[in-house]
Tab-separated table of C-alpha atoms in Angstrom:
chain	number	residue	atom	x	y	z
A	1	MET	CA	0.000	0.000	0.000
A	2	ASP	CA	1.231	3.500	-0.777
A	3	LYS	CA	0.865	6.682	1.268
A	4	LYS	CA	-2.367	7.725	-0.446
A	5	GLU	CA	-4.015	4.374	0.248
A	6	ILE	CA	-2.819	4.406	3.867
A	7	LYS	CA	-4.397	7.807	4.473
A	8	GLU	CA	-7.627	6.899	2.670
A	9	LEU	CA	-7.963	3.880	4.965
A	10	MET	CA	-7.352	5.987	8.069
A	11	PHE	CA	-9.904	8.600	6.959
A	12	SER	CA	-12.472	5.913	6.171
A	13	LEU	CA	-12.186	4.726	9.781
A	14	GLY	CA	-12.983	8.184	11.164
A	15	ALA	CA	-9.706	10.120	11.398
A	16	ASP	CA	-9.720	13.820	10.496
A	17	LEU	CA	-5.961	14.143	10.010
A	18	CYS	CA	-3.238	11.660	9.088
A	19	GLY	CA	0.505	11.982	8.541
A	20	ILE	CA	3.518	9.719	8.178
A	21	ALA	CA	7.042	9.897	9.586
A	22	GLY	CA	10.073	7.726	9.036
A	23	VAL	CA	11.432	6.066	12.167
A	24	ASN	CA	14.664	8.037	11.677
A	25	ARG	CA	12.833	11.185	12.869
A	26	PHE	CA	12.738	9.929	16.472
A	27	ASP	CA	16.413	10.156	17.386
A	28	ASP	CA	15.585	12.566	20.231
A	29	ALA	CA	13.086	10.215	21.893
A	30	PRO	CA	13.839	9.498	25.582
A	31	GLU	CA	15.642	6.254	26.291
A	32	GLY	CA	13.129	3.408	26.257
A	33	TYR	CA	10.437	5.403	24.444
A	34	HIS	CA	11.618	5.223	20.843
A	35	PRO	CA	9.300	3.459	18.350
A	36	LEU	CA	11.999	0.801	17.944
A	37	ASP	CA	11.803	0.134	21.698
A	38	VAL	CA	8.207	-0.951	21.093
A	39	LEU	CA	8.397	-2.522	17.627
A	40	PRO	CA	11.995	-3.398	16.665
A	41	THR	CA	10.969	-3.854	13.017
A	42	CYS	CA	9.268	-0.431	12.798
A	43	LYS	CA	10.101	1.593	9.686
A	44	SER	CA	7.275	4.166	9.690
A	45	VAL	CA	5.120	5.911	12.277
A	46	ILE	CA	1.587	6.864	11.292
A	47	SER	CA	0.014	9.700	13.269
A	48	PHE	CA	-3.673	10.530	13.089
A	49	GLY	CA	-6.079	12.807	14.877
A	50	CYS	CA	-9.756	13.398	15.560
A	51	ARG	CA	-11.233	16.851	15.945
A	52	PHE	CA	-12.304	17.930	19.440
A	53	PRO	CA	-15.376	20.249	19.555
A	54	VAL	CA	-14.184	23.763	20.318
A	55	GLY	CA	-17.540	24.649	21.896
A	56	THR	CA	-16.522	22.688	24.989
A	57	LEU	CA	-14.067	25.481	25.843
A	58	ALA	CA	-16.908	27.989	26.185
A	59	CYS	CA	-18.963	25.951	28.662
A	60	LYS	CA	-19.339	27.039	32.290
A	61	SER	CA	-19.633	23.386	33.284
A	62	ASP	CA	-16.570	21.112	33.202
A	63	ILE	CA	-18.705	18.148	32.205
A	64	PRO	CA	-18.958	18.558	28.383
A	65	TYR	CA	-15.186	18.938	27.961
A	66	THR	CA	-14.501	16.025	30.309
A	67	ARG	CA	-17.023	13.709	28.698
A	68	VAL	CA	-15.876	14.505	25.157
A	69	ARG	CA	-12.309	13.755	26.181
A	70	ASN	CA	-13.410	10.480	27.786
A	71	SER	CA	-15.346	9.533	24.632
A	72	ILE	CA	-12.688	10.469	22.096
A	73	THR	CA	-10.012	8.325	23.747
A	74	PRO	CA	-11.701	4.966	23.002
A	75	LYS	CA	-12.633	6.286	19.554
A	76	LEU	CA	-8.950	6.813	18.737
A	77	ASP	CA	-8.014	3.415	20.159
A	78	ALA	CA	-10.734	1.759	18.051
A	79	ILE	CA	-9.542	3.524	14.890
A	80	ALA	CA	-5.962	2.417	15.540
A	81	LEU	CA	-7.002	-1.177	16.224
A	82	ASP	CA	-9.231	-1.417	13.140
A	83	PHE	CA	-6.489	0.148	11.015
A	84	CYS	CA	-3.955	-2.456	12.152
A	85	ILE	CA	-6.387	-5.285	11.426
A	86	GLU	CA	-7.085	-3.927	7.928
A	87	MET	CA	-3.371	-3.516	7.264
A	88	GLU	CA	-2.720	-7.148	8.185
A	89	LYS	CA	-5.200	-8.155	5.498
A	90	HIS	CA	-2.714	-6.569	3.084
A	91	GLY	CA	0.186	-8.424	4.656
A	92	ILE	CA	1.537	-5.375	6.554
A	93	VAL	CA	2.187	-5.612	10.285
A	94	CYS	CA	1.214	-2.573	12.382
A	95	VAL	CA	0.933	-1.947	16.123
A	96	PRO	CA	-1.518	0.478	17.798
A	97	ILE	CA	-0.164	2.703	20.579
A	98	PRO	CA	-2.672	3.246	23.445
A	99	THR	CA	-4.058	6.773	23.389
A	100	ASN	CA	-4.276	7.480	27.096
A	101	GLU	CA	-2.073	5.000	28.910
A	102	SER	CA	1.017	6.424	30.616
A	103	GLN	CA	3.807	4.800	32.567
A	104	TRP	CA	6.283	6.318	34.999
A	105	ASP	CA	9.734	7.070	33.597
A	106	LYS	CA	11.960	7.086	36.682
A	107	LYS	CA	14.932	8.447	34.708
A	108	THR	CA	13.180	11.733	33.989
A	109	GLU	CA	10.482	11.530	36.688
A	110	ARG	CA	7.674	12.054	34.182
A	111	TRP	CA	4.663	10.078	32.998
A	112	ARG	CA	5.070	8.985	29.374
A	113	SER	CA	3.247	7.064	26.697
A	114	VAL	CA	5.388	4.299	25.220
A	115	VAL	CA	5.578	6.550	22.139
A	116	SER	CA	4.683	10.228	22.477
A	117	ALA	CA	1.617	10.973	20.337
A	118	LYS	CA	2.300	14.701	20.049
A	119	HIS	CA	5.944	14.192	19.077
A	120	ALA	CA	4.881	11.561	16.551
A	121	ALA	CA	2.337	14.017	15.145
A	122	GLN	CA	4.977	16.723	14.848
A	123	ALA	CA	7.380	14.297	13.173
A	124	ALA	CA	4.618	13.276	10.744
A	125	GLY	CA	3.842	16.848	9.726
A	126	LEU	CA	0.417	17.222	11.343
A	127	GLY	CA	1.464	20.348	13.239
A	128	THR	CA	3.978	21.682	15.736
A	129	ILE	CA	4.178	21.678	19.532
A	130	GLY	CA	3.379	25.079	21.006
A	131	ARG	CA	4.611	26.885	24.105
A	132	HIS	CA	1.743	25.281	26.045
A	133	SER	CA	3.162	21.833	25.174
A	134	LEU	CA	0.092	21.015	23.040
A	135	LEU	CA	0.176	20.206	19.346
A	136	ILE	CA	-1.115	23.015	17.103
A	137	THR	CA	-2.421	22.083	13.661
A	138	PRO	CA	-3.330	24.435	10.795
A	139	GLU	CA	-6.784	22.876	10.515
A	140	PHE	CA	-7.924	22.622	14.132
A	141	GLY	CA	-5.345	24.393	16.273
A	142	SER	CA	-4.918	22.483	19.524
A	143	MET	CA	-8.464	21.088	19.352
A	144	ILE	CA	-7.290	17.719	18.096
A	145	TRP	CA	-6.760	14.429	19.937
A	146	LEU	CA	-4.030	12.143	18.653
A	147	GLY	CA	-3.448	8.483	17.927
A	148	THR	CA	-0.340	6.622	16.775
A	149	VAL	CA	0.373	3.439	14.841
A	150	LEU	CA	3.767	1.827	14.263
A	151	CYS	CA	4.265	0.150	10.882
A	152	GLU	CA	6.769	-2.355	9.494
A	153	GLN	CA	6.433	-0.988	5.959
A	154	GLU	CA	8.640	1.878	4.841
A	155	LEU	CA	6.298	4.622	3.661
A	156	GLU	CA	6.894	7.988	2.026
A	157	PRO	CA	7.056	10.537	4.877
A	158	ASP	CA	5.177	13.821	4.960
A	159	GLU	CA	6.998	17.130	5.182
A	160	ARG	CA	7.375	18.583	8.642
A	161	LYS	CA	5.813	21.986	9.295
A	162	GLU	CA	7.450	25.195	10.356
A	163	SER	CA	6.525	26.296	13.886
A	164	LEU	CA	2.916	27.461	14.182
A	165	CYS	CA	3.384	28.943	17.666
A	166	SER	CA	4.190	32.652	17.871
A	167	ASN	CA	5.456	32.388	21.486
A	168	CYS	CA	2.985	35.064	22.551
A	169	ASN	CA	3.134	33.655	26.118
A	170	LEU	CA	-0.629	34.018	26.622
A	171	CYS	CA	-0.750	30.411	27.791
A	172	VAL	CA	2.050	31.044	30.275
A	173	GLU	CA	0.210	34.024	31.725
A	174	ALA	CA	-3.095	32.126	31.835
A	175	CYS	CA	-1.862	29.143	33.833
A	176	PRO	CA	-3.189	29.465	37.422
A	177	VAL	CA	-0.475	27.203	38.881
A	178	HIS	CA	2.515	28.500	36.849
A	179	ALA	CA	3.083	25.092	35.266
A	180	LEU	CA	4.437	26.759	32.108
A	181	ASP	CA	6.902	29.155	33.730
A	182	ASP	CA	9.783	26.912	32.657
A	183	LEU	CA	10.290	25.796	29.057
A	184	GLU	CA	9.353	22.237	30.044
A	185	LEU	CA	5.832	21.797	31.379
A	186	LYS	CA	5.653	21.039	35.099
A	187	GLN	CA	3.618	17.962	34.327
A	188	GLN	CA	2.599	16.872	37.816
A	189	THR	CA	1.739	20.436	38.867
A	190	CYS	CA	-0.584	20.733	35.858
A	191	TRP	CA	-2.177	17.313	36.349
A	192	ASP	CA	-2.719	17.723	40.095
A	193	PHE	CA	-4.614	20.964	39.487
A	194	ALA	CA	-6.513	20.124	36.294
A	195	PHE	CA	-7.606	16.521	36.849
A	196	GLY	CA	-9.372	14.939	39.787
A	197	ASP	CA	-12.536	14.221	41.747
A	198	ASP	CA	-15.045	16.985	42.389
A	199	GLU	CA	-16.320	16.305	45.891
A	200	GLU	CA	-19.377	18.515	45.462
A	201	ILE	CA	-20.813	16.758	42.416
A	202	ARG	CA	-19.008	13.484	43.190
A	203	THR	CA	-17.487	12.898	39.800
A	204	TRP	CA	-14.062	12.908	38.155
A	205	ARG	CA	-13.552	15.909	35.889
A	206	ILE	CA	-11.068	18.044	33.980
A	207	SER	CA	-11.396	21.429	35.631
A	208	CYS	CA	-8.786	23.476	33.759
A	209	HIS	CA	-7.832	24.041	30.129
A	210	LYS	CA	-6.872	27.705	30.384
A	211	CYS	CA	-3.723	27.289	28.286
A	212	ARG	CA	-5.875	25.928	25.471
A	213	ASP	CA	-8.467	28.685	25.967
A	214	ALA	CA	-5.830	31.421	25.722
A	215	CYS	CA	-4.084	30.149	22.604
A	216	PRO	CA	-4.769	32.377	19.566
A	217	TYR	CA	-4.667	29.202	17.466
A	218	ASN	CA	-7.180	27.091	19.366
A	219	LEU	CA	-9.276	27.026	16.192
A	220	GLY	CA	-6.372	26.517	13.804
A	221	SER	CA	-4.090	28.944	12.012
A	222	ASN	CA	-6.136	28.550	8.816
A	223	ASN	CA	-9.488	29.173	10.499
A	224	SER	CA	-11.243	32.462	9.761
A	225	ILE	CA	-12.988	32.488	13.166
A	226	LEU	CA	-9.731	33.237	14.990
A	227	ARG	CA	-9.955	35.777	17.784
């Protein structure tokens, strides 16, 4: 299968974006979290994304944003799984990377996916990582959730994009817990504040996305509705 057929398959399964990177673009991956650490025969990394409704940012309630996030995660995992099954029918071995399953990296004291979805997306030309540590795409800004598939077949890679972030620092100023004051996100500080149980309504929720709210590109750099 060629690149065009790969992307057509991914779109037919429900993806809104799809890009391809060669495994040689992951030389900077942390030790133990390179695609080859997962699939030693990997030659290509396929990144895809599904659009996240921007209206959830405007809600007074945390529930719509939280529930959309909780619904889109299994959607991405299902797309990745179905894609791998379809690829095997063509004699090509692929491996889906879980969308929202992190493990503790004691070397760097950070939670990590076995392969970083946002770095894979950047390597595959879907967008670039902004100052807020989120991926920004021309089509949807940061309102995109990402999935990743490792592939044994060597595929034509997509061109990487120039940085879409203007370093305006609005996200830095918006963060209520100063998790973006340093160039590297203070991951645990962010997570402890943004995610957790709400004792009043007795439910788990995502209570903060101010960095996403503040970004001038939260609707995409090509979107005419930009603030």
